[in-house]
Amino acid sequence: MKLMELYRRLLRHFGRQNWWPARTRFEMMVGAILTQRTKWENAEKAVKNLEKAGLLNPVALAKTPVDKLERLVRPAGFYRQKARRLLSLAKLIADEYRGDLDAFLSRPPEELRKELLSIYGVGKETADSILLYAAGRLYFPVDAYTKQILHRMGLTPKNIGYEQLRSFIEENIDRDLAVYREFRALLVVLGKTYCRKRPLCQKCPVSDLCSWGSGGRGNAKMPAEG
């Protein structure tokens, strides 16, 4: 089974997801941090609080007292950590790039990724989400849903690492920004709807492609190094 076949089947079943649900690139970046370890609905409440306060731009956000920011992002959970992460991101853009988001996001992709990863609390999934959805770069964010789905389908082993899984996906799907964005979203929807901790295999629209659903229990060898 090829990944593009899985993509096309999911697209037919669920339709286009049109991620990321944000009006500006900076709002998307803020959302990527706020949605860490919580549901998007909770993160969205915090985003709306920031919007009402006029803080969805890096310069204004960088000047915000941390205690005020904590109150605004409280609906997203882990509000103390997330407030500091947002401040770190905003201050980097405000101080090093004079608030010019275009200058920040237009850096060479590996340099931009390295800089994102240097920000307090920004890990690989968050950095790659920003690269894909805000900067328009071909980096596929890997989350727990993606890892679980591809393992259950027998495509990857359970213990595969982040970078190896990202490389496997990127080597087996079309180098197209729309495909990257939609496939990432569709895998999340599949994981939330059917491929849960206790999977609903009998209802899953792609169970016929899946070794777990057919009793194979996700047996797979480690992908060869590229």
Short mmCIF file of C-alpha atoms in Angstrom, two decimals, residues 6-197:
data_model
loop_
_atom_site.label_atom_id
_atom_site.label_comp_id
_atom_site.label_asym_id
_atom_site.label_seq_id
_atom_site.Cartn_x
_atom_site.Cartn_y
_atom_site.Cartn_z
CA LEU A 6 -4.03 6.28 1.64
CA TYR A 7 -4.08 10.04 1.09
CA ARG A 8 -6.54 9.82 -1.79
CA ARG A 9 -8.84 7.47 0.13
CA LEU A 10 -8.89 9.72 3.18
CA LEU A 11 -9.49 12.78 1.02
CA ARG A 12 -12.47 11.10 -0.65
CA HIS A 13 -13.95 10.07 2.68
CA PHE A 14 -13.34 13.14 4.86
CA GLY A 15 -13.02 15.87 2.24
CA ARG A 16 -10.61 18.80 2.37
CA GLN A 17 -9.77 20.01 5.87
CA ASN A 18 -8.24 23.35 4.80
CA TRP A 19 -5.80 23.54 7.68
CA TRP A 20 -4.54 25.71 9.38
CA PRO A 21 -7.65 27.51 10.76
CA ALA A 22 -6.00 30.94 11.12
CA ARG A 23 -6.29 34.28 9.34
CA THR A 24 -2.63 35.27 9.57
CA ARG A 25 0.66 33.43 9.65
CA PHE A 26 1.50 34.72 13.11
CA GLU A 27 -1.89 33.57 14.39
CA MET A 28 -1.06 30.14 12.99
CA MET A 29 2.28 30.13 14.85
CA VAL A 30 0.58 31.14 18.08
CA GLY A 31 -2.00 28.39 17.58
CA ALA A 32 0.72 25.79 17.03
CA ILE A 33 2.10 26.54 20.49
CA LEU A 34 -1.27 26.83 22.22
CA THR A 35 -2.54 23.51 20.84
CA GLN A 36 0.34 21.58 22.43
CA ARG A 37 -1.08 18.85 24.70
CA THR A 38 -4.67 20.03 24.37
CA LYS A 39 -7.65 20.01 22.01
CA TRP A 40 -7.84 22.65 19.32
CA GLU A 41 -11.11 23.93 20.81
CA ASN A 42 -9.24 24.93 23.99
CA ALA A 43 -6.42 26.54 22.05
CA GLU A 44 -8.94 28.46 19.93
CA LYS A 45 -10.44 30.08 23.03
CA ALA A 46 -6.99 31.35 24.00
CA VAL A 47 -6.34 32.61 20.46
CA LYS A 48 -9.60 34.59 20.58
CA ASN A 49 -8.57 36.12 23.91
CA LEU A 50 -5.30 37.26 22.36
CA GLU A 51 -7.15 38.66 19.35
CA LYS A 52 -9.53 40.67 21.54
CA ALA A 53 -6.51 42.05 23.42
CA GLY A 54 -4.83 43.08 20.14
CA LEU A 55 -1.88 40.76 20.72
CA LEU A 56 -1.82 38.70 17.52
CA ASN A 57 1.31 40.39 16.24
CA PRO A 58 4.86 39.74 17.47
CA VAL A 59 5.74 43.30 18.51
CA ALA A 60 2.68 43.81 20.71
CA LEU A 61 2.92 40.30 22.14
CA ALA A 62 6.61 40.73 22.99
CA LYS A 63 5.76 43.73 25.20
CA THR A 64 3.03 41.95 27.15
CA PRO A 65 3.62 41.23 30.86
CA VAL A 66 3.80 37.51 31.46
CA ASP A 67 1.08 37.51 34.13
CA LYS A 68 -1.37 39.15 31.72
CA LEU A 69 -0.46 36.67 29.01
CA GLU A 70 -0.97 33.76 31.40
CA ARG A 71 -4.53 34.92 32.09
CA LEU A 72 -5.31 35.23 28.39
CA VAL A 73 -4.00 31.79 27.40
CA ARG A 74 -5.34 29.95 30.44
CA PRO A 75 -8.08 28.11 28.42
CA ALA A 76 -5.35 26.26 26.50
CA GLY A 77 -3.97 24.61 29.64
CA PHE A 78 -0.34 24.60 30.80
CA TYR A 79 -0.79 28.36 30.62
CA ARG A 80 2.41 29.33 32.44
CA GLN A 81 4.62 27.33 30.09
CA LYS A 82 2.70 28.40 26.99
CA ALA A 83 2.80 32.08 27.95
CA ARG A 84 6.58 31.91 28.20
CA ARG A 85 6.84 30.03 24.92
CA LEU A 86 4.77 32.67 23.16
CA LEU A 87 6.89 35.43 24.65
CA SER A 88 10.09 33.70 23.54
CA LEU A 89 8.77 33.41 19.98
CA ALA A 90 7.48 36.99 19.87
CA LYS A 91 10.66 38.48 21.34
CA LEU A 92 12.83 36.62 18.84
CA ILE A 93 10.86 38.06 15.91
CA ALA A 94 10.53 41.52 17.48
CA ASP A 95 14.16 41.84 18.59
CA GLU A 96 16.10 39.98 15.91
CA TYR A 97 13.86 40.76 12.91
CA ARG A 98 12.31 44.09 14.02
CA GLY A 99 8.93 42.45 13.98
CA ASP A 100 9.23 41.54 10.30
CA LEU A 101 7.55 38.14 10.08
CA ASP A 102 8.30 37.84 6.36
CA ALA A 103 12.02 38.20 7.04
CA PHE A 104 11.85 35.55 9.73
CA LEU A 105 9.84 33.00 7.73
CA SER A 106 11.74 33.51 4.47
CA ARG A 107 15.03 32.24 5.89
CA PRO A 108 16.52 29.07 4.36
CA PRO A 109 14.34 26.24 5.69
CA GLU A 110 16.96 24.34 7.68
CA GLU A 111 18.17 27.58 9.29
CA LEU A 112 14.59 28.53 10.12
CA ARG A 113 13.93 25.10 11.59
CA LYS A 114 17.06 25.33 13.73
CA GLU A 115 16.01 28.76 14.98
CA LEU A 116 12.50 27.58 15.78
CA LEU A 117 13.89 24.63 17.72
CA SER A 118 16.04 27.02 19.74
CA ILE A 119 12.91 28.70 21.13
CA TYR A 120 11.93 27.58 24.61
CA GLY A 121 9.27 24.86 24.42
CA VAL A 122 9.22 24.48 20.63
CA GLY A 123 9.84 20.87 19.65
CA LYS A 124 10.07 19.20 16.28
CA GLU A 125 6.34 18.76 15.70
CA THR A 126 5.59 22.40 16.51
CA ALA A 127 8.53 23.65 14.44
CA ASP A 128 7.54 21.54 11.44
CA SER A 129 3.92 22.67 11.73
CA ILE A 130 5.09 26.28 11.56
CA LEU A 131 7.36 25.48 8.63
CA LEU A 132 4.53 23.79 6.73
CA TYR A 133 1.55 26.02 7.49
CA ALA A 134 3.11 29.44 8.15
CA ALA A 135 6.28 29.37 6.03
CA GLY A 136 4.95 27.14 3.24
CA ARG A 137 7.91 24.73 3.40
CA LEU A 138 7.74 21.02 2.68
CA TYR A 139 8.23 19.64 6.18
CA PHE A 140 5.78 16.99 7.38
CA PRO A 141 4.91 17.30 11.09
CA VAL A 142 4.77 13.94 12.82
CA ASP A 143 2.44 13.47 15.77
CA ALA A 144 1.24 10.53 17.85
CA TYR A 145 -1.70 9.92 15.51
CA THR A 146 0.55 9.65 12.46
CA LYS A 147 2.96 7.32 14.22
CA GLN A 148 0.16 5.07 15.47
CA ILE A 149 -1.70 4.94 12.14
CA LEU A 150 1.33 4.07 10.02
CA HIS A 151 2.45 1.44 12.53
CA ARG A 152 -0.98 -0.19 12.59
CA MET A 153 -1.03 -0.20 8.80
CA GLY A 154 2.17 -2.21 8.84
CA LEU A 155 4.23 0.52 7.17
CA THR A 156 6.53 1.45 10.03
CA PRO A 157 7.70 -0.16 13.29
CA LYS A 158 6.34 1.01 16.62
CA ASN A 159 9.70 2.32 17.83
CA ILE A 160 10.53 4.45 14.78
CA GLY A 161 12.01 7.85 15.63
CA TYR A 162 10.65 11.24 14.64
CA GLU A 163 13.18 12.10 11.93
CA GLN A 164 13.08 8.64 10.40
CA LEU A 165 9.29 8.67 10.23
CA ARG A 166 9.25 12.17 8.77
CA SER A 167 11.75 11.12 6.10
CA PHE A 168 9.73 8.00 5.29
CA ILE A 169 6.58 10.04 4.72
CA GLU A 170 8.29 12.76 2.72
CA GLU A 171 9.97 10.21 0.45
CA ASN A 172 6.65 8.50 -0.32
CA ILE A 173 4.22 11.36 -0.98
CA ASP A 174 4.08 13.99 -3.71
CA ARG A 175 6.27 17.05 -3.16
CA ASP A 176 3.25 19.31 -3.16
CA LEU A 177 2.36 21.81 -0.46
CA ALA A 178 -1.37 21.12 -0.67
CA VAL A 179 -0.78 17.37 -0.32
CA TYR A 180 1.46 17.86 2.72
CA ARG A 181 -1.06 20.13 4.42
CA GLU A 182 -4.13 18.03 3.68
CA PHE A 183 -2.50 14.66 4.43
CA ARG A 184 -1.30 15.89 7.80
CA ALA A 185 -4.81 17.09 8.65
CA LEU A 186 -6.49 13.95 7.33
CA LEU A 187 -4.28 11.69 9.45
CA VAL A 188 -5.25 13.67 12.55
CA VAL A 189 -8.94 13.34 11.67
CA LEU A 190 -8.53 9.59 11.07
CA GLY A 191 -6.76 9.22 14.40
CA LYS A 192 -9.42 11.13 16.31
CA THR A 193 -12.36 9.47 14.58
CA TYR A 194 -11.39 5.83 14.04
CA CYS A 195 -7.75 4.98 14.77
CA ARG A 196 -8.00 5.68 18.47
CA LYS A 197 -6.26 3.97 21.36
#
